[in-house]
PDB file of C-alpha atoms in Angstrom:
ATOM      1  CA  MET K   1     -62.077 -73.034 -66.406  1.00 67.00           C
ATOM      2  CA  PRO K   2     -62.482 -74.905 -63.320  1.00 80.00           C
ATOM      3  CA  MET K   3     -62.273 -78.632 -63.257  1.00 86.00           C
ATOM      4  CA  ASP K   4     -65.519 -80.645 -62.768  1.00 94.00           C
ATOM      5  CA  PRO K   5     -65.333 -82.192 -59.136  1.00 97.00           C
ATOM      6  CA  VAL K   6     -66.340 -85.617 -60.413  1.00 97.00           C
ATOM      7  CA  TYR K   7     -63.463 -85.585 -63.027  1.00 97.00           C
ATOM      8  CA  ARG K   8     -61.186 -84.228 -60.250  1.00 97.00           C
ATOM      9  CA  VAL K   9     -62.115 -87.306 -57.991  1.00 97.00           C
ATOM     10  CA  CYS K  10     -61.337 -89.642 -60.981  1.00 96.00           C
ATOM     11  CA  MET K  11     -58.140 -88.140 -61.739  1.00 95.00           C
ATOM     12  CA  ALA K  12     -57.158 -88.119 -58.056  1.00 94.00           C
ATOM     13  CA  LYS K  13     -57.968 -91.809 -57.681  1.00 95.00           C
ATOM     14  CA  GLU K  14     -56.088 -92.621 -60.844  1.00 93.00           C
ATOM     15  CA  TYR K  15     -52.904 -90.715 -60.052  1.00 91.00           C
ATOM     16  CA  ASN K  16     -53.168 -90.861 -56.176  1.00 91.00           C
ATOM     17  CA  VAL K  17     -53.233 -87.231 -55.344  1.00 91.00           C
ATOM     18  CA  SER K  18     -54.972 -86.646 -51.991  1.00 92.00           C
ATOM     19  CA  ALA K  19     -55.206 -82.867 -52.493  1.00 92.00           C
ATOM     20  CA  TRP K  20     -57.193 -83.345 -55.784  1.00 94.00           C
ATOM     21  CA  LEU K  21     -59.329 -85.936 -53.979  1.00 96.00           C
ATOM     22  CA  LEU K  22     -60.359 -83.633 -51.065  1.00 96.00           C
ATOM     23  CA  LEU K  23     -61.071 -80.723 -53.468  1.00 96.00           C
ATOM     24  CA  GLY K  24     -63.215 -83.047 -55.792  1.00 97.00           C
ATOM     25  CA  TYR K  25     -65.201 -84.412 -52.788  1.00 97.00           C
ATOM     26  CA  GLU K  26     -65.644 -80.746 -51.494  1.00 96.00           C
ATOM     27  CA  GLY K  27     -66.786 -79.668 -54.802  1.00 96.00           C
ATOM     28  CA  ILE K  28     -69.371 -82.504 -54.916  1.00 97.00           C
ATOM     29  CA  ALA K  29     -70.594 -81.668 -51.359  1.00 95.00           C
ATOM     30  CA  THR K  30     -71.008 -78.043 -52.129  1.00 94.00           C
ATOM     31  CA  ARG K  31     -72.605 -78.035 -55.565  1.00 94.00           C
ATOM     32  CA  THR K  32     -76.192 -77.459 -56.029  1.00 92.00           C
ATOM     33  CA  VAL K  33     -76.845 -80.372 -58.289  1.00 94.00           C
ATOM     34  CA  PRO K  34     -76.924 -83.873 -56.608  1.00 93.00           C
ATOM     35  CA  LEU K  35     -74.904 -86.853 -58.091  1.00 95.00           C
ATOM     36  CA  ASN K  36     -76.423 -88.757 -60.862  1.00 96.00           C
ATOM     37  CA  THR K  37     -76.038 -92.353 -61.604  1.00 96.00           C
ATOM     38  CA  GLY K  38     -73.382 -91.875 -64.190  1.00 97.00           C
ATOM     39  CA  GLU K  39     -71.250 -89.886 -61.862  1.00 97.00           C
ATOM     40  CA  ALA K  40     -71.729 -92.006 -59.110  1.00 97.00           C
ATOM     41  CA  SER K  41     -70.553 -95.028 -61.294  1.00 97.00           C
ATOM     42  CA  ARG K  42     -67.628 -93.107 -62.417  1.00 97.00           C
ATOM     43  CA  ILE K  43     -66.281 -92.166 -58.656  1.00 97.00           C
ATOM     44  CA  GLY K  44     -67.517 -95.540 -57.348  1.00 97.00           C
ATOM     45  CA  TRP K  45     -70.751 -96.401 -55.818  1.00 97.00           C
ATOM     46  CA  GLU K  46     -69.331 -96.686 -52.384  1.00 97.00           C
ATOM     47  CA  SER K  47     -67.676 -93.209 -52.572  1.00 97.00           C
ATOM     48  CA  ALA K  48     -70.868 -91.800 -53.964  1.00 97.00           C
ATOM     49  CA  LEU K  49     -72.713 -93.172 -50.914  1.00 97.00           C
ATOM     50  CA  MET K  50     -70.202 -92.003 -48.346  1.00 97.00           C
ATOM     51  CA  ILE K  51     -70.188 -88.315 -49.879  1.00 97.00           C
ATOM     52  CA  SER K  52     -73.998 -88.406 -49.753  1.00 96.00           C
ATOM     53  CA  SER K  53     -73.968 -89.345 -46.107  1.00 95.00           C
ATOM     54  CA  VAL K  54     -71.487 -86.398 -45.510  1.00 95.00           C
ATOM     55  CA  ILE K  55     -74.009 -84.005 -47.288  1.00 93.00           C
ATOM     56  CA  ILE K  56     -77.030 -85.409 -45.425  1.00 93.00           C
ATOM     57  CA  ARG K  57     -75.349 -85.194 -41.878  1.00 91.00           C
ATOM     58  CA  ARG K  58     -74.424 -81.704 -42.499  1.00 88.00           C
ATOM     59  CA  LEU K  59     -77.889 -80.787 -43.762  1.00 87.00           C
ATOM     60  CA  ARG K  60     -79.398 -82.389 -40.686  1.00 86.00           C
ATOM     61  CA  ALA K  61     -77.021 -80.754 -38.270  1.00 80.00           C
ATOM     62  CA  PRO K  62     -78.830 -78.643 -35.720  1.00 76.00           C
ATOM     63  CA  THR K  63     -78.887 -74.854 -36.524  1.00 70.00           C
ATOM     64  CA  PRO K  64     -77.434 -72.547 -33.894  1.00 67.00           C
ATOM     65  CA  GLU K  65     -79.600 -70.667 -31.633  1.00 71.00           C
ATOM     66  CA  PRO K  66     -79.744 -66.844 -32.272  1.00 68.00           C
ATOM     67  CA  GLU K  67     -77.398 -64.899 -30.122  1.00 72.00           C
ATOM     68  CA  GLU K  68     -79.897 -62.066 -29.561  1.00 74.00           C
ATOM     69  CA  PRO K  69     -83.678 -62.535 -29.147  1.00 76.00           C
ATOM     70  CA  GLY K  70     -85.648 -61.491 -32.107  1.00 73.00           C
ATOM     71  CA  VAL K  71     -82.525 -61.812 -34.391  1.00 69.00           C
ATOM     72  CA  PRO K  72     -82.979 -64.851 -36.576  1.00 64.00           C
ATOM     73  CA  ALA K  73     -80.288 -67.567 -36.534  1.00 62.00           C
ATOM     74  CA  VAL K  74     -78.306 -68.362 -39.640  1.00 59.00           C
ATOM     75  CA  SER K  75     -79.937 -71.291 -41.168  1.00 56.00           C
ATOM     76  CA  GLY K  76     -78.577 -73.790 -43.723  1.00 55.00           C
ATOM     77  CA  PRO K  77     -75.351 -75.909 -43.624  1.00 56.00           C
ATOM     78  CA  SER K  78     -72.059 -74.127 -43.344  1.00 63.00           C
ATOM     79  CA  ASN K  79     -69.019 -75.088 -45.230  1.00 69.00           C
ATOM     80  CA  LEU K  80     -66.989 -74.678 -41.946  1.00 73.00           C
ATOM     81  CA  GLY K  81     -65.433 -78.115 -41.073  1.00 88.00           C
ATOM     82  CA  LEU K  82     -66.514 -79.691 -44.506  1.00 92.00           C
ATOM     83  CA  ALA K  83     -62.829 -80.956 -45.246  1.00 93.00           C
ATOM     84  CA  ASN K  84     -62.668 -82.469 -41.603  1.00 93.00           C
ATOM     85  CA  ASP K  85     -65.898 -84.271 -42.351  1.00 94.00           C
ATOM     86  CA  ILE K  86     -64.731 -85.544 -45.564  1.00 96.00           C
ATOM     87  CA  MET K  87     -61.285 -86.666 -44.241  1.00 94.00           C
ATOM     88  CA  TYR K  88     -63.141 -88.489 -41.409  1.00 94.00           C
ATOM     89  CA  GLU K  89     -65.640 -90.234 -43.707  1.00 96.00           C
ATOM     90  CA  PHE K  90     -62.864 -91.300 -46.179  1.00 96.00           C
ATOM     91  CA  ALA K  91     -60.150 -91.899 -43.658  1.00 95.00           C
ATOM     92  CA  THR K  92     -59.102 -95.106 -45.113  1.00 95.00           C
ATOM     93  CA  GLU K  93     -59.004 -93.891 -48.617  1.00 96.00           C
ATOM     94  CA  PHE K  94     -56.858 -90.816 -47.694  1.00 95.00           C
ATOM     95  CA  GLU K  95     -54.480 -92.922 -45.641  1.00 94.00           C
ATOM     96  CA  ALA K  96     -53.909 -95.341 -48.484  1.00 93.00           C
ATOM     97  CA  MET K  97     -53.473 -92.591 -50.899  1.00 92.00           C
ATOM     98  CA  LYS K  98     -51.017 -90.701 -48.615  1.00 89.00           C
ATOM     99  CA  LYS K  99     -48.864 -93.894 -48.769  1.00 88.00           C
ATOM    100  CA  ALA K 100     -49.075 -94.150 -52.440  1.00 88.00           C
ATOM    101  CA  GLU K 101     -48.332 -90.540 -52.849  1.00 83.00           C
ATOM    102  CA  GLY K 102     -44.976 -91.123 -51.078  1.00 75.00           C
ATOM    103  CA  VAL K 103     -43.830 -93.356 -53.860  1.00 76.00           C
ATOM    104  CA  TYR K 104     -43.561 -90.518 -56.404  1.00 76.00           C
ATOM    105  CA  LEU K 105     -41.575 -87.515 -54.961  1.00 72.00           C
ATOM    106  CA  THR K 106     -39.518 -84.834 -56.555  1.00 75.00           C
ATOM    107  CA  LYS K 107     -36.020 -84.424 -55.074  1.00 76.00           C
ATOM    108  CA  LYS K 108     -37.239 -81.282 -53.148  1.00 78.00           C
ATOM    109  CA  GLU K 109     -40.216 -83.222 -51.645  1.00 76.00           C
ATOM    110  CA  ARG K 110     -38.053 -86.216 -50.749  1.00 75.00           C
ATOM    111  CA  LEU K 111     -35.526 -84.025 -48.834  1.00 76.00           C
ATOM    112  CA  GLU K 112     -38.370 -82.068 -47.145  1.00 77.00           C
ATOM    113  CA  LYS K 113     -39.831 -85.436 -46.046  1.00 73.00           C
ATOM    114  CA  GLU K 114     -36.418 -86.436 -44.618  1.00 75.00           C
ATOM    115  CA  ILE K 115     -36.200 -83.177 -42.648  1.00 74.00           C
ATOM    116  CA  MET K 116     -39.503 -83.824 -41.272  1.00 70.00           C
ATOM    117  CA  ASN K 117     -38.707 -87.358 -40.431  1.00 69.00           C
ATOM    118  CA  GLU K 118     -35.447 -86.390 -38.695  1.00 65.00           C
ATOM    119  CA  GLY K 119     -37.483 -83.796 -36.759  1.00 58.00           C
ATOM    120  CA  GLU K 120     -39.796 -86.421 -35.541  1.00 50.00           C
ATOM    121  CA  CYS K 121     -37.159 -88.785 -34.498  1.00 50.00           C
ATOM    122  CA  GLY K 122     -35.320 -86.934 -31.893  1.00 46.00           C
ATOM    123  CA  TRP K 123     -34.410 -83.352 -32.468  1.00 45.00           C
ATOM    124  CA  ALA K 124     -34.313 -81.440 -29.243  1.00 44.00           C
ATOM    125  CA  ASN K 125     -37.020 -78.956 -29.128  1.00 48.00           C
ATOM    126  CA  THR K 126     -34.986 -76.629 -27.116  1.00 47.00           C
ATOM    127  CA  GLY K 127     -34.989 -73.068 -28.656  1.00 50.00           C
ATOM    128  CA  GLY K 128     -32.138 -72.264 -30.959  1.00 51.00           C
ATOM    129  CA  LYS K 129     -30.858 -75.824 -31.553  1.00 52.00           C
ATOM    130  CA  ARG K 130     -33.945 -76.817 -33.447  1.00 52.00           C
ATOM    131  CA  ARG K 131     -34.003 -73.678 -35.548  1.00 55.00           C
ATOM    132  CA  LYS K 132     -30.220 -73.977 -36.307  1.00 55.00           C
ATOM    133  CA  LYS K 133     -30.727 -77.513 -37.477  1.00 58.00           C
ATOM    134  CA  LYS K 134     -33.791 -76.650 -39.455  1.00 60.00           C
ATOM    135  CA  ARG K 135     -31.626 -73.777 -41.278  1.00 65.00           C
ATOM    136  CA  GLY K 136     -29.028 -76.296 -41.868  1.00 66.00           C
ATOM    137  CA  MET K 137     -31.363 -78.718 -43.627  1.00 62.00           C
ATOM    138  CA  GLU K 138     -32.826 -75.968 -45.595  1.00 65.00           C
ATOM    139  CA  GLN K 139     -29.409 -74.995 -46.810  1.00 69.00           C
ATOM    140  CA  ARG K 140     -28.878 -78.691 -47.631  1.00 68.00           C
ATOM    141  CA  ILE K 141     -31.916 -78.666 -49.784  1.00 65.00           C
ATOM    142  CA  SER K 142     -30.996 -75.583 -51.611  1.00 68.00           C
ATOM    143  CA  ALA K 143     -27.492 -76.914 -52.256  1.00 67.00           C
ATOM    144  CA  GLU K 144     -28.632 -80.391 -53.507  1.00 64.00           C
ATOM    145  CA  LEU K 145     -31.268 -78.724 -55.779  1.00 64.00           C
ATOM    146  CA  GLU K 146     -28.748 -76.131 -57.170  1.00 66.00           C
ATOM    147  CA  SER K 147     -26.273 -78.900 -57.712  1.00 65.00           C
ATOM    148  CA  GLY K 148     -28.013 -79.677 -61.065  1.00 57.00           C
ATOM    149  CA  LEU K 149     -30.346 -82.343 -59.797  1.00 52.00           C
ATOM    150  CA  GLY K 150     -33.379 -80.019 -60.123  1.00 48.00           C
ATOM    151  CA  GLU K 151     -36.979 -81.355 -59.753  1.00 49.00           C
ATOM    152  CA  GLU K 152     -36.357 -84.989 -60.967  1.00 48.00           C
ATOM    153  CA  VAL K 153     -38.638 -87.571 -59.626  1.00 46.00           C
ATOM    154  CA  VAL K 154     -37.280 -89.941 -57.137  1.00 45.00           C
ATOM    155  CA  VAL K 155     -38.900 -93.247 -56.229  1.00 44.00           C
ATOM    156  CA  VAL K 156     -38.734 -94.381 -52.822  1.00 43.00           C
ATOM    157  CA  GLU K 157     -39.847 -97.736 -51.314  1.00 43.00           C
ATOM    158  CA  VAL K 158     -43.161 -97.322 -49.212  1.00 43.00           C
ATOM    159  CA  GLU K 159     -45.219-100.107 -47.666  1.00 47.00           C
ATOM    160  CA  VAL K 160     -48.674-100.067 -48.892  1.00 46.00           C
ATOM    161  CA  ASP K 161     -51.619-101.561 -47.111  1.00 48.00           C
ATOM    162  CA  GLU K 162     -53.097-103.885 -49.825  1.00 47.00           C
ATOM    163  CA  ALA K 163     -56.198-104.487 -48.012  1.00 50.00           C
ATOM    164  CA  ALA K 164     -57.072-100.794 -47.970  1.00 49.00           C
ATOM    165  CA  ASN K 165     -57.075-100.407 -51.760  1.00 47.00           C
ATOM    166  CA  PRO K 166     -55.785-103.455 -53.657  1.00 45.00           C
ATOM    167  CA  GLU K 167     -56.614-102.047 -57.215  1.00 49.00           C
ATOM    168  CA  LYS K 168     -54.655 -98.864 -56.771  1.00 48.00           C
ATOM    169  CA  LEU K 169     -51.321-100.313 -55.690  1.00 46.00           C
ATOM    170  CA  PRO K 170     -48.237 -98.350 -56.938  1.00 47.00           C
ATOM    171  CA  VAL K 171     -45.950 -99.866 -59.316  1.00 45.00           C
ATOM    172  CA  VAL K 172     -42.342 -99.709 -58.244  1.00 39.00           C
TER     173      VAL K 172
END
């Protein structure tokens, strides 16, 4: 049974999981029933207004002209770009949540993040060198995971912008 999108948004906000938040907002935006006052209260009135504005903007978007004369154009909103519209509208919330997500990482996720950071901080983008280093890092991840450390959760320090979402600060 699929999870109710309003419940998914609530859980995403409680546990700082941006993927759930996006799926929840997409579910709200694409369902046939509008938010009621109880649901708006549960996800927060500001969030309810923001998702409503995404829905309204998409409904009012101009429909494409027909490609051939005499052939009707496809009318109605498309779900293409919905995720981008939601990410744009809720950019501050997603940014704060991404920072908070960084606090709770499995060993594998922490190592993958290290790889990405090392890659952004000066790996030469010259042919085989980059691939060779990437393979080396992948082997390092495999070796560390096989050494018995498994999928334990590792807490890393992350700076969180308190102004962005003061009531959802991670506890470290």
